[in-house]
XYZ file of C-alpha atoms in Angstrom:
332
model
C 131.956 -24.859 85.572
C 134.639 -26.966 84.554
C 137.231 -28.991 86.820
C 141.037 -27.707 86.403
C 144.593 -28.819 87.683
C 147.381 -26.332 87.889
C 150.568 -27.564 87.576
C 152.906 -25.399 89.225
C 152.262 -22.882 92.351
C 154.557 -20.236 92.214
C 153.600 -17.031 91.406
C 152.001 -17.638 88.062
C 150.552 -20.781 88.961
C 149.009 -19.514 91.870
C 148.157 -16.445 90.170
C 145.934 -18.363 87.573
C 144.537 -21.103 89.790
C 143.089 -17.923 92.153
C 141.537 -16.581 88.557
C 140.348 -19.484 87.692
C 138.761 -20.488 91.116
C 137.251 -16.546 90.255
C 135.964 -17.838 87.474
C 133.649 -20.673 89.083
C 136.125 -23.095 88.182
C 136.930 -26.026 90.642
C 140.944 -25.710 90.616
C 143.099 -28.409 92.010
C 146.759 -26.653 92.480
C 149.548 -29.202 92.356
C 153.077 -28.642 93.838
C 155.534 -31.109 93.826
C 156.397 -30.569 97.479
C 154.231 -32.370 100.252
C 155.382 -29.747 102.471
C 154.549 -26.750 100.318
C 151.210 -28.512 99.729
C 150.405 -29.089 103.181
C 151.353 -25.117 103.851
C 148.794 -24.288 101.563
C 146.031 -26.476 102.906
C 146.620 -25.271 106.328
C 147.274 -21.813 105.969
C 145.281 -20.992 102.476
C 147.933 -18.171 101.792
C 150.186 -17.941 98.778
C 153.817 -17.540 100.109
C 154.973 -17.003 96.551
C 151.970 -14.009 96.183
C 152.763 -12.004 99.520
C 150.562 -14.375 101.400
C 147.265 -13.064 100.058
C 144.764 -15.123 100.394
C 143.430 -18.003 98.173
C 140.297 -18.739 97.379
C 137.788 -21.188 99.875
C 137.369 -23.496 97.212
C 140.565 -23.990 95.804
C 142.135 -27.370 96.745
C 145.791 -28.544 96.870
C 146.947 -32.013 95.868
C 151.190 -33.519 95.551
C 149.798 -36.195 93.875
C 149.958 -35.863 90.051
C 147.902 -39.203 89.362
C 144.654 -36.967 91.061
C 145.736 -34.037 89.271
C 146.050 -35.582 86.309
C 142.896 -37.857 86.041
C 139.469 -36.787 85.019
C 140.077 -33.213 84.428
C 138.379 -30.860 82.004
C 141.652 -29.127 81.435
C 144.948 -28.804 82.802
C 147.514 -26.357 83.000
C 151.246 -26.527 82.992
C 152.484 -23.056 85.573
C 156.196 -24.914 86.208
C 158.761 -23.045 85.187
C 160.070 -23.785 81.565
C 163.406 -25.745 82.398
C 160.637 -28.019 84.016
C 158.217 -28.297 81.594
C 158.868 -31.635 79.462
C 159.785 -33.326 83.073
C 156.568 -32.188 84.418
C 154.621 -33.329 81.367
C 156.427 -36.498 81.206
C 155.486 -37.408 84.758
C 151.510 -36.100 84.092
C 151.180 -38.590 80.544
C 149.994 -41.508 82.549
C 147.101 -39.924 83.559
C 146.361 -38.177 80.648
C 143.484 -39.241 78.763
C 143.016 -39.000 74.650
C 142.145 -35.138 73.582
C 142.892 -33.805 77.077
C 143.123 -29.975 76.730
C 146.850 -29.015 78.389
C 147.675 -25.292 78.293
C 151.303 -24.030 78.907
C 151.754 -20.675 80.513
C 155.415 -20.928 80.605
C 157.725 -18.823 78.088
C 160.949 -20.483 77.150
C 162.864 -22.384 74.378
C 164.512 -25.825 75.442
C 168.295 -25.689 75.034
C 168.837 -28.852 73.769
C 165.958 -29.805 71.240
C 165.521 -25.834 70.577
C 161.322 -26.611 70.904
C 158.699 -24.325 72.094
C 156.911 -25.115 75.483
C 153.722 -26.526 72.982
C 155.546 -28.525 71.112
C 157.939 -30.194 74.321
C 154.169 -31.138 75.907
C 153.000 -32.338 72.113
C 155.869 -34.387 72.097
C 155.423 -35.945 75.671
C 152.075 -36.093 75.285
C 151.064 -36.839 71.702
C 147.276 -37.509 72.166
C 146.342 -34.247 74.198
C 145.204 -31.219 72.474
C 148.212 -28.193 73.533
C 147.104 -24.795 73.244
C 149.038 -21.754 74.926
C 148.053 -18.736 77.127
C 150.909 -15.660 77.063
C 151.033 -11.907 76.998
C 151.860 -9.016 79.388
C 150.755 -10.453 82.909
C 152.750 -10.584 85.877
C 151.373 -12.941 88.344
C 151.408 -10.432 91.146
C 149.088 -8.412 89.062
C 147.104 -10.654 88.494
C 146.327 -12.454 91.821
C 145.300 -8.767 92.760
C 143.003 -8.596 90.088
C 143.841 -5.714 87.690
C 142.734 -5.019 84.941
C 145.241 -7.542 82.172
C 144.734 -8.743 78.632
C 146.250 -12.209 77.149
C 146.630 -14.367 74.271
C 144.914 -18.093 73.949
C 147.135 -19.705 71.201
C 145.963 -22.486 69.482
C 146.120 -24.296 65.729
C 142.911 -24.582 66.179
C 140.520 -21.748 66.531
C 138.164 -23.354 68.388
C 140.533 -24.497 70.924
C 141.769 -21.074 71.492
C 138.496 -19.978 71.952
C 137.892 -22.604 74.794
C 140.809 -21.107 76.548
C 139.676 -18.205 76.182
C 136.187 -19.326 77.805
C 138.144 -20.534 80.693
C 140.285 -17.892 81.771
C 138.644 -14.812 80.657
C 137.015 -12.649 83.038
C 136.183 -8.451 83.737
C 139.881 -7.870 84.742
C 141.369 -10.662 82.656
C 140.721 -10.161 78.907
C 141.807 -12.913 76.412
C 141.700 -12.743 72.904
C 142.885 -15.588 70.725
C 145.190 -16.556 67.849
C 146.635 -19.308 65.713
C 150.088 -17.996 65.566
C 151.122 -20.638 68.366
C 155.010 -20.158 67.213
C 154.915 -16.377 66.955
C 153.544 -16.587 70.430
C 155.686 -18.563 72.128
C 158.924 -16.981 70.456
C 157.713 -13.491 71.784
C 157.095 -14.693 75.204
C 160.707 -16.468 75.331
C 162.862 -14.114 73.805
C 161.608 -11.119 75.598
C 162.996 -12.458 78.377
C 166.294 -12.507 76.892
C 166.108 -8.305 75.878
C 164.831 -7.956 79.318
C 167.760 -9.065 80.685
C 169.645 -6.353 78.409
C 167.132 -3.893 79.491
C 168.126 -4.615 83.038
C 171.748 -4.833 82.227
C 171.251 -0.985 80.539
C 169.852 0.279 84.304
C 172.660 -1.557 86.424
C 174.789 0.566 84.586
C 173.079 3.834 85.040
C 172.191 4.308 81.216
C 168.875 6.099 80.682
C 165.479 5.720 78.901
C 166.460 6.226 75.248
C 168.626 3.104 75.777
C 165.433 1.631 77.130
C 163.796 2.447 74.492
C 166.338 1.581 71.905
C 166.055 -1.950 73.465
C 162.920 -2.314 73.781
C 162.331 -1.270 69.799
C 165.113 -2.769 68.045
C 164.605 -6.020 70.296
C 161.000 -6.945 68.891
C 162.590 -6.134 65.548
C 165.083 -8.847 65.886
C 162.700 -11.276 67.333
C 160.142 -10.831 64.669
C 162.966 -11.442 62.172
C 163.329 -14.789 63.622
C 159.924 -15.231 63.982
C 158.686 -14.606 60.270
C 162.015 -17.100 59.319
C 159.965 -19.233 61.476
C 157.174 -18.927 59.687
C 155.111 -16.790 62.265
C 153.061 -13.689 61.210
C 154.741 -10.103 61.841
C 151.599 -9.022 63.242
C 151.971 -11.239 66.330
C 154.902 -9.361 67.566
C 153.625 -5.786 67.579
C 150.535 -7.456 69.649
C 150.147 -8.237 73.094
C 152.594 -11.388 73.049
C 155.083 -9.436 71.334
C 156.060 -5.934 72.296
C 152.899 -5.817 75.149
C 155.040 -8.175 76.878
C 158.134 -7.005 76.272
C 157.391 -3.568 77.509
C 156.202 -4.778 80.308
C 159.200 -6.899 81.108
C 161.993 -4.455 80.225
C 160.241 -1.489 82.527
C 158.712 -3.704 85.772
C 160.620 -4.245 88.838
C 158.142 -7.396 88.894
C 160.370 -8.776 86.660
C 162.653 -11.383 87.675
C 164.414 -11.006 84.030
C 165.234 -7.332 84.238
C 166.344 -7.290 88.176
C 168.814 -10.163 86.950
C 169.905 -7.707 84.444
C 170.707 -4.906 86.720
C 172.329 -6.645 88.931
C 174.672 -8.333 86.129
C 174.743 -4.457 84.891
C 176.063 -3.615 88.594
C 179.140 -6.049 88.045
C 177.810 -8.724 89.651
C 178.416 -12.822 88.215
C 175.437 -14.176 86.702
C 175.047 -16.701 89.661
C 174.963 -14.508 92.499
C 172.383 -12.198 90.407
C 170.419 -14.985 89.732
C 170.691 -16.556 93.891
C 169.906 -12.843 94.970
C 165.899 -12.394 92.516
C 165.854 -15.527 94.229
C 163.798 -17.138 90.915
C 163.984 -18.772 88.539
C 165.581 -16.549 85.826
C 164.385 -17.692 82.480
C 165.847 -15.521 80.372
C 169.060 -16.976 81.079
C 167.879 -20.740 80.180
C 166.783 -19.235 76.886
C 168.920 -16.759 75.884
C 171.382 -19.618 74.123
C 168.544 -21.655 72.557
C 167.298 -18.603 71.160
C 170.699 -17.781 69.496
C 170.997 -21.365 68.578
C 167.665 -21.239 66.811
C 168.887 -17.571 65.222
C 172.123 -19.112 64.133
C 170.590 -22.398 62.758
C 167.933 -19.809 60.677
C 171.014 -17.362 59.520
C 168.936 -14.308 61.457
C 170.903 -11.793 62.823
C 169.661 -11.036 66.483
C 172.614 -8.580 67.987
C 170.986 -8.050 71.237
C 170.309 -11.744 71.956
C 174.112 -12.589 71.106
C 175.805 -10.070 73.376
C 173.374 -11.000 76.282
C 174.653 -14.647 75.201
C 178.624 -13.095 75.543
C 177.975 -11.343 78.684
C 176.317 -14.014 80.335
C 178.541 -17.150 79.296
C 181.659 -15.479 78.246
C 182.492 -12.606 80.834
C 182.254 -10.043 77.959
C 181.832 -6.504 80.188
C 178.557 -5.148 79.985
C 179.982 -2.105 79.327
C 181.469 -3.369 76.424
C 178.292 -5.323 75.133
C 176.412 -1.754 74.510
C 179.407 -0.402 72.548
C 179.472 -3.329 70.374
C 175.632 -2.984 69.752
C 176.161 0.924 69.148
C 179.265 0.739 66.750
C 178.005 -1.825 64.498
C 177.860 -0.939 61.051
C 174.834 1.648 59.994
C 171.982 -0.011 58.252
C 168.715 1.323 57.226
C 165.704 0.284 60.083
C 163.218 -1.306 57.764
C 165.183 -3.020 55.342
C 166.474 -5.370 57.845
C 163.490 -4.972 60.411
């Protein structure tokens, strides 16, 4: 049994602190809210889950000087526009090879990093590893069957992740592909978006389809630029996840999408899921990092046009379907 914060209790924070409790864990789950806390400790449902309800021994704790001390790991559920904050507050406490584990998927505007390497540079003595793939937290928390990735640059690491989490309804397998990883999990937020877009405005599943296929392509172009391995994105962090985000109502990313797709501005879409929308915190990093590689990633940049310069949705698929005919393997 080992003793684990969670950083984070949303969905997917929540989600993994009940798996881990499953597990025979001893989970502390931190919120930065007193309030929120105190909800939790009194009422020992998950809000953020449907109010199921959490496990008996899972505890609850605002204060990130007990979640951060004496842990055997500790994972990092905020959402990624929080994520060097977060781990900037937790350093303090953080003692010298302390295993940290993001779950979040998203590129920071600004520095274009991974959520690994924002933590890594926060928190330059821990050990970072990653945990991604096709797993929405509602899922989860109910305990169906779901398979993930533990990404680590060292194999060994990975595999400790993988010792923690994985279970009979939560498979893990590992990798070292830590980039190709993390690129999967934030882009295909970005294509989920278009995905979404595609269904607000009635268009059918061979767009879907078309998205879905042609968007891994672009991302793996990047990623291989990036110096991740091609195999990465036809596995679980790759197109597993993206199917799963382009054809889920779970998915905050794609109900964005058709509501953008309906005609409606990007802020009321993104007030209405009532979430945080990641996809639209990473779809310019991701173009930034495409632009600063010379990879050509159409899907990303009309998402980018229709999102931050009131290019018509409409208009974004005929620009995608009237560029100029290529071969499909050639140029991935």
């Amino acid at each position: 049994m080992a003793k684990i914060s969670v950083l984070g209790s949303g969905a997917w924070g929540t989600a993994l602190a009940m798996l881990l409790s499953d597990n025979g864990h001893e989970v502390l789950l931190w919120s930065p809210f007193a309030e929120h806390t105190e909800e939790l400790r009194r009422t020992r449902k998950s809000s953020a889950l449907g109010g199921l309800e959490l496990p008996a021994g899972m505890q609850f704790t605002s204060d990130m000087k007990k979640a951060g001390e004496r842990q055997d790991a500790i994972v990092l559920a905020t959402a990624s526009v929080y994520t060097r904050g977060v781990a900037r507050e937790l350093r303090p406490y953080v003692k010298t090879g302390q295993l940290l584990v993001c779950v979040a998927k998203g590129i920071e505007e600004k520095s274009l990093l991974f959520q690994t390497d924002e933590v890594q540079e926060e928190i330059p003595d821990a050990v970072v590893a990653c945990l991604s793939g096709p797993s929405h937290a509602e899922e989860v928390a109910r305990r169906l069957p779901t398979t993930c990735v533990a990404g680590a640059a060292d194999s060994a690491v990975a595999e400790q992740v993988q010792a923690l989490f994985m279970n009979r309804v939560f498979r893990v397998y590992t990798s070292t592909d830590v980039k190709g990883i993390e690129l999967g999990g934030a882009v295909k937020n970005v294509i989920a978006l278009a995905a979404g877009i595609a269904d607000g405005l009635g268009y059918g599943d061979n767009t879907k389809a078309a998205l879905i296929t042609r968007g891994i392509a672009e991302t793996a172009r990047l990623g291989v630029k990036l110096g991740a391995h091609w195999e990465t994105f036809a596995g679980l962090t790759g197109i597993g996840d993206l199917i799963v985000t382009c054809a889920s109502m779970h998915s905050r990313n794609r109900r964005a999408g058709i509501l953008i797709g309906q005609g409606k501005p990007v802020e009321e879409a993104m007030r209405e899921v009532g979430q945080v929308v990641e996809g639209v915190y990473s779809a310019k990093a991701a173009l930034a990092l495409a632009e600063r590689e010379q990879v050509e990633m159409p899907i990303v940049d009309v998402v980018n046009r229709v999102l931050f310069s009131e290019l018509p949705a409409a208009e974004a698929v005929r620009m995608l379907m009237e560029r100029d005919p290529i071969a499909e393997w050639n140029h991935l």
